[in-house]
Amino acid sequence: MHSCREGICGACEVRVLEGTPDHRDSILSDAEKQAGKTIFVCCSGSKTSRMVLDL
Ligand code: FES
């Protein structure tokens, strides 16, 4: 494992508890992105004004 900061290694995966992620990684499938249950915080953001993460 390493920290790529480019959305390709998966080291920074965090569970999403609330909010809609703006996925910019190259790891999740389209279905996983649509589900919005996890986010790679090095490169992705939020489509909603509030997002709660399981840190
Ligand atoms: S640091 Fe590699 S996916 Fe985020």
PDB file of N, CA and C and ligand atoms in Angstrom:
ATOM      1  N   MET A   1       0.833  -1.200   0.000  1.00  0.00           N
ATOM      2  CA  MET A   1       0.000   0.000   0.000  1.00  0.00           C
ATOM      3  C   MET A   1       0.871   1.254   0.000  1.00  0.00           C
ATOM      4  N   HIS A   2       0.438   2.221  -0.711  1.00  0.00           N
ATOM      5  CA  HIS A   2       1.126   3.505  -0.710  1.00  0.00           C
ATOM      6  C   HIS A   2       0.092   4.603  -0.901  1.00  0.00           C
ATOM      7  N   SER A   3       0.515   5.822  -0.792  1.00  0.00           N
ATOM      8  CA  SER A   3      -0.405   6.945  -0.938  1.00  0.00           C
ATOM      9  C   SER A   3      -0.107   7.674  -2.234  1.00  0.00           C
ATOM     10  N   CYS A   4      -0.953   7.458  -3.209  1.00  0.00           N
ATOM     11  CA  CYS A   4      -0.699   8.006  -4.539  1.00  0.00           C
ATOM     12  C   CYS A   4      -1.177   9.452  -4.681  1.00  0.00           C
ATOM     13  N   ARG A   5      -2.228   9.804  -3.939  1.00  0.00           N
ATOM     14  CA  ARG A   5      -2.871  11.120  -4.047  1.00  0.00           C
ATOM     15  C   ARG A   5      -3.425  11.375  -5.448  1.00  0.00           C
ATOM     16  N   GLU A   6      -3.693  10.300  -6.178  1.00  0.00           N
ATOM     17  CA  GLU A   6      -4.231  10.429  -7.534  1.00  0.00           C
ATOM     18  C   GLU A   6      -5.471   9.566  -7.752  1.00  0.00           C
ATOM     19  N   GLY A   7      -5.952   8.903  -6.695  1.00  0.00           N
ATOM     20  CA  GLY A   7      -7.134   8.069  -6.838  1.00  0.00           C
ATOM     21  C   GLY A   7      -6.884   6.749  -7.516  1.00  0.00           C
ATOM     22  N   ILE A   8      -5.688   6.174  -7.333  1.00  0.00           N
ATOM     23  CA  ILE A   8      -5.399   4.894  -7.990  1.00  0.00           C
ATOM     24  C   ILE A   8      -4.944   3.790  -7.034  1.00  0.00           C
ATOM     25  N   CYS A   9      -4.503   4.104  -5.818  1.00  0.00           N
ATOM     26  CA  CYS A   9      -3.975   3.054  -4.940  1.00  0.00           C
ATOM     27  C   CYS A   9      -4.998   2.525  -3.936  1.00  0.00           C
ATOM     28  N   GLY A  10      -5.947   3.328  -3.532  1.00  0.00           N
ATOM     29  CA  GLY A  10      -6.982   2.900  -2.600  1.00  0.00           C
ATOM     30  C   GLY A  10      -6.649   3.108  -1.133  1.00  0.00           C
ATOM     31  N   ALA A  11      -5.508   3.669  -0.811  1.00  0.00           N
ATOM     32  CA  ALA A  11      -5.067   3.804   0.582  1.00  0.00           C
ATOM     33  C   ALA A  11      -5.942   4.747   1.410  1.00  0.00           C
ATOM     34  N   CYS A  12      -6.616   5.666   0.782  1.00  0.00           N
ATOM     35  CA  CYS A  12      -7.340   6.705   1.535  1.00  0.00           C
ATOM     36  C   CYS A  12      -8.848   6.474   1.547  1.00  0.00           C
ATOM     37  N   GLU A  13      -9.296   5.256   1.329  1.00  0.00           N
ATOM     38  CA  GLU A  13     -10.731   4.966   1.269  1.00  0.00           C
ATOM     39  C   GLU A  13     -11.402   5.237   2.608  1.00  0.00           C
ATOM     40  N   VAL A  14     -12.517   5.930   2.578  1.00  0.00           N
ATOM     41  CA  VAL A  14     -13.274   6.276   3.780  1.00  0.00           C
ATOM     42  C   VAL A  14     -14.755   6.015   3.502  1.00  0.00           C
ATOM     43  N   ARG A  15     -15.469   5.526   4.527  1.00  0.00           N
ATOM     44  CA  ARG A  15     -16.899   5.269   4.384  1.00  0.00           C
ATOM     45  C   ARG A  15     -17.684   6.579   4.478  1.00  0.00           C
ATOM     46  N   VAL A  16     -18.658   6.730   3.626  1.00  0.00           N
ATOM     47  CA  VAL A  16     -19.516   7.921   3.614  1.00  0.00           C
ATOM     48  C   VAL A  16     -20.763   7.631   4.446  1.00  0.00           C
ATOM     49  N   LEU A  17     -21.008   8.478   5.448  1.00  0.00           N
ATOM     50  CA  LEU A  17     -22.176   8.304   6.307  1.00  0.00           C
ATOM     51  C   LEU A  17     -23.332   9.191   5.867  1.00  0.00           C
ATOM     52  N   GLU A  18     -22.999  10.334   5.254  1.00  0.00           N
ATOM     53  CA  GLU A  18     -24.041  11.280   4.841  1.00  0.00           C
ATOM     54  C   GLU A  18     -23.482  12.170   3.747  1.00  0.00           C
ATOM     55  N   GLY A  19     -24.330  12.522   2.771  1.00  0.00           N
ATOM     56  CA  GLY A  19     -23.905  13.396   1.682  1.00  0.00           C
ATOM     57  C   GLY A  19     -23.691  12.619   0.387  1.00  0.00           C
ATOM     58  N   THR A  20     -23.441  13.362  -0.683  1.00  0.00           N
ATOM     59  CA  THR A  20     -23.255  12.762  -2.006  1.00  0.00           C
ATOM     60  C   THR A  20     -21.847  13.040  -2.500  1.00  0.00           C
ATOM     61  N   PRO A  21     -21.027  12.001  -2.658  1.00  0.00           N
ATOM     62  CA  PRO A  21     -19.643  12.196  -3.110  1.00  0.00           C
ATOM     63  C   PRO A  21     -19.550  12.650  -4.567  1.00  0.00           C
ATOM     64  N   ASP A  22     -18.516  13.426  -4.855  1.00  0.00           N
ATOM     65  CA  ASP A  22     -18.139  13.774  -6.228  1.00  0.00           C
ATOM     66  C   ASP A  22     -16.877  12.968  -6.526  1.00  0.00           C
ATOM     67  N   HIS A  23     -17.070  11.741  -7.032  1.00  0.00           N
ATOM     68  CA  HIS A  23     -15.967  10.807  -7.225  1.00  0.00           C
ATOM     69  C   HIS A  23     -15.040  11.238  -8.362  1.00  0.00           C
ATOM     70  N   ARG A  24     -13.739  11.254  -8.087  1.00  0.00           N
ATOM     71  CA  ARG A  24     -12.746  11.571  -9.118  1.00  0.00           C
ATOM     72  C   ARG A  24     -11.614  10.554  -9.143  1.00  0.00           C
ATOM     73  N   ASP A  25     -11.858   9.404  -8.510  1.00  0.00           N
ATOM     74  CA  ASP A  25     -10.844   8.350  -8.485  1.00  0.00           C
ATOM     75  C   ASP A  25     -10.980   7.454  -9.711  1.00  0.00           C
ATOM     76  N   SER A  26      -9.998   6.551  -9.878  1.00  0.00           N
ATOM     77  CA  SER A  26     -10.006   5.576 -10.979  1.00  0.00           C
ATOM     78  C   SER A  26     -10.179   4.160 -10.453  1.00  0.00           C
ATOM     79  N   ILE A  27     -10.749   4.018  -9.259  1.00  0.00           N
ATOM     80  CA  ILE A  27     -10.865   2.717  -8.599  1.00  0.00           C
ATOM     81  C   ILE A  27     -12.300   2.185  -8.622  1.00  0.00           C
ATOM     82  N   LEU A  28     -13.240   2.994  -8.196  1.00  0.00           N
ATOM     83  CA  LEU A  28     -14.626   2.542  -8.076  1.00  0.00           C
ATOM     84  C   LEU A  28     -15.263   2.316  -9.441  1.00  0.00           C
ATOM     85  N   SER A  29     -16.140   1.304  -9.496  1.00  0.00           N
ATOM     86  CA  SER A  29     -16.944   1.073 -10.698  1.00  0.00           C
ATOM     87  C   SER A  29     -18.047   2.141 -10.756  1.00  0.00           C
ATOM     88  N   ASP A  30     -18.689   2.227 -11.889  1.00  0.00           N
ATOM     89  CA  ASP A  30     -19.800   3.174 -12.015  1.00  0.00           C
ATOM     90  C   ASP A  30     -20.893   2.874 -10.992  1.00  0.00           C
ATOM     91  N   ALA A  31     -21.155   1.580 -10.759  1.00  0.00           N
ATOM     92  CA  ALA A  31     -22.186   1.195  -9.788  1.00  0.00           C
ATOM     93  C   ALA A  31     -21.777   1.596  -8.367  1.00  0.00           C
ATOM     94  N   GLU A  32     -20.492   1.407  -8.048  1.00  0.00           N
ATOM     95  CA  GLU A  32     -20.013   1.792  -6.712  1.00  0.00           C
ATOM     96  C   GLU A  32     -20.058   3.303  -6.536  1.00  0.00           C
ATOM     97  N   LYS A  33     -19.735   4.027  -7.577  1.00  0.00           N
ATOM     98  CA  LYS A  33     -19.816   5.492  -7.503  1.00  0.00           C
ATOM     99  C   LYS A  33     -21.254   5.935  -7.305  1.00  0.00           C
ATOM    100  N   GLN A  34     -22.155   5.278  -7.999  1.00  0.00           N
ATOM    101  CA  GLN A  34     -23.575   5.609  -7.881  1.00  0.00           C
ATOM    102  C   GLN A  34     -24.088   5.319  -6.472  1.00  0.00           C
ATOM    103  N   ALA A  35     -23.600   4.226  -5.862  1.00  0.00           N
ATOM    104  CA  ALA A  35     -24.031   3.844  -4.517  1.00  0.00           C
ATOM    105  C   ALA A  35     -23.588   4.881  -3.482  1.00  0.00           C
ATOM    106  N   GLY A  36     -22.421   5.481  -3.671  1.00  0.00           N
ATOM    107  CA  GLY A  36     -21.956   6.560  -2.805  1.00  0.00           C
ATOM    108  C   GLY A  36     -21.646   6.161  -1.382  1.00  0.00           C
ATOM    109  N   LYS A  37     -21.280   4.894  -1.157  1.00  0.00           N
ATOM    110  CA  LYS A  37     -21.032   4.431   0.217  1.00  0.00           C
ATOM    111  C   LYS A  37     -19.591   4.624   0.663  1.00  0.00           C
ATOM    112  N   THR A  38     -18.685   4.885  -0.276  1.00  0.00           N
ATOM    113  CA  THR A  38     -17.277   5.061   0.064  1.00  0.00           C
ATOM    114  C   THR A  38     -16.675   6.134  -0.835  1.00  0.00           C
ATOM    115  N   ILE A  39     -15.575   6.737  -0.355  1.00  0.00           N
ATOM    116  CA  ILE A  39     -14.943   7.820  -1.113  1.00  0.00           C
ATOM    117  C   ILE A  39     -13.430   7.748  -0.928  1.00  0.00           C
ATOM    118  N   PHE A  40     -12.697   8.121  -1.939  1.00  0.00           N
ATOM    119  CA  PHE A  40     -11.242   8.233  -1.839  1.00  0.00           C
ATOM    120  C   PHE A  40     -10.944   9.721  -1.681  1.00  0.00           C
ATOM    121  N   VAL A  41     -10.608  10.080  -0.449  1.00  0.00           N
ATOM    122  CA  VAL A  41     -10.570  11.490  -0.078  1.00  0.00           C
ATOM    123  C   VAL A  41      -9.375  12.270  -0.646  1.00  0.00           C
ATOM    124  N   CYS A  42      -8.389  11.590  -1.231  1.00  0.00           N
ATOM    125  CA  CYS A  42      -7.240  12.313  -1.778  1.00  0.00           C
ATOM    126  C   CYS A  42      -7.615  13.153  -2.996  1.00  0.00           C
ATOM    127  N   CYS A  43      -8.642  12.719  -3.710  1.00  0.00           N
ATOM    128  CA  CYS A  43      -8.924  13.384  -4.983  1.00  0.00           C
ATOM    129  C   CYS A  43     -10.398  13.725  -5.186  1.00  0.00           C
ATOM    130  N   SER A  44     -11.268  13.162  -4.377  1.00  0.00           N
ATOM    131  CA  SER A  44     -12.701  13.361  -4.581  1.00  0.00           C
ATOM    132  C   SER A  44     -13.232  14.452  -3.669  1.00  0.00           C
ATOM    133  N   GLY A  45     -14.469  14.854  -3.922  1.00  0.00           N
ATOM    134  CA  GLY A  45     -15.072  15.919  -3.132  1.00  0.00           C
ATOM    135  C   GLY A  45     -16.522  15.608  -2.822  1.00  0.00           C
ATOM    136  N   SER A  46     -17.297  16.675  -2.607  1.00  0.00           N
ATOM    137  CA  SER A  46     -18.693  16.515  -2.242  1.00  0.00           C
ATOM    138  C   SER A  46     -19.583  17.308  -3.186  1.00  0.00           C
ATOM    139  N   LYS A  47     -20.702  16.704  -3.564  1.00  0.00           N
ATOM    140  CA  LYS A  47     -21.697  17.420  -4.366  1.00  0.00           C
ATOM    141  C   LYS A  47     -22.711  18.115  -3.476  1.00  0.00           C
ATOM    142  N   THR A  48     -22.678  17.799  -2.208  1.00  0.00           N
ATOM    143  CA  THR A  48     -23.605  18.406  -1.255  1.00  0.00           C
ATOM    144  C   THR A  48     -22.842  19.337  -0.312  1.00  0.00           C
ATOM    145  N   SER A  49     -23.550  20.295   0.278  1.00  0.00           N
ATOM    146  CA  SER A  49     -22.892  21.263   1.147  1.00  0.00           C
ATOM    147  C   SER A  49     -22.378  20.621   2.422  1.00  0.00           C
ATOM    148  N   ARG A  50     -22.958  19.491   2.804  1.00  0.00           N
ATOM    149  CA  ARG A  50     -22.523  18.792   4.010  1.00  0.00           C
ATOM    150  C   ARG A  50     -22.243  17.331   3.678  1.00  0.00           C
ATOM    151  N   MET A  51     -21.089  16.836   4.144  1.00  0.00           N
ATOM    152  CA  MET A  51     -20.754  15.430   3.978  1.00  0.00           C
ATOM    153  C   MET A  51     -20.178  14.922   5.295  1.00  0.00           C
ATOM    154  N   VAL A  52     -20.655  13.771   5.762  1.00  0.00           N
ATOM    155  CA  VAL A  52     -20.161  13.165   6.981  1.00  0.00           C
ATOM    156  C   VAL A  52     -19.418  11.890   6.631  1.00  0.00           C
ATOM    157  N   LEU A  53     -18.160  11.789   7.095  1.00  0.00           N
ATOM    158  CA  LEU A  53     -17.310  10.638   6.801  1.00  0.00           C
ATOM    159  C   LEU A  53     -17.001   9.864   8.068  1.00  0.00           C
ATOM    160  N   ASP A  54     -16.821   8.564   7.948  1.00  0.00           N
ATOM    161  CA  ASP A  54     -16.478   7.694   9.076  1.00  0.00           C
ATOM    162  C   ASP A  54     -14.962   7.654   9.209  1.00  0.00           C
ATOM    163  N   LEU A  55     -14.396   8.644   9.878  1.00  0.00           N
ATOM    164  CA  LEU A  55     -12.933   8.735  10.029  1.00  0.00           C
ATOM    165  C   LEU A  55     -12.450   7.996  11.264  1.00  0.00           C
TER     166      LEU A  55
HETATM  167  S1  FES B   1      -4.001   8.136  -1.820  1.00  0.00           S
HETATM  168 FE1  FES B   1      -4.214   6.679  -3.388  1.00  0.00          FE
HETATM  169  S2  FES B   1      -6.337   6.629  -3.799  1.00  0.00           S
HETATM  170 FE2  FES B   1      -6.081   8.219  -2.383  1.00  0.00          FE
END
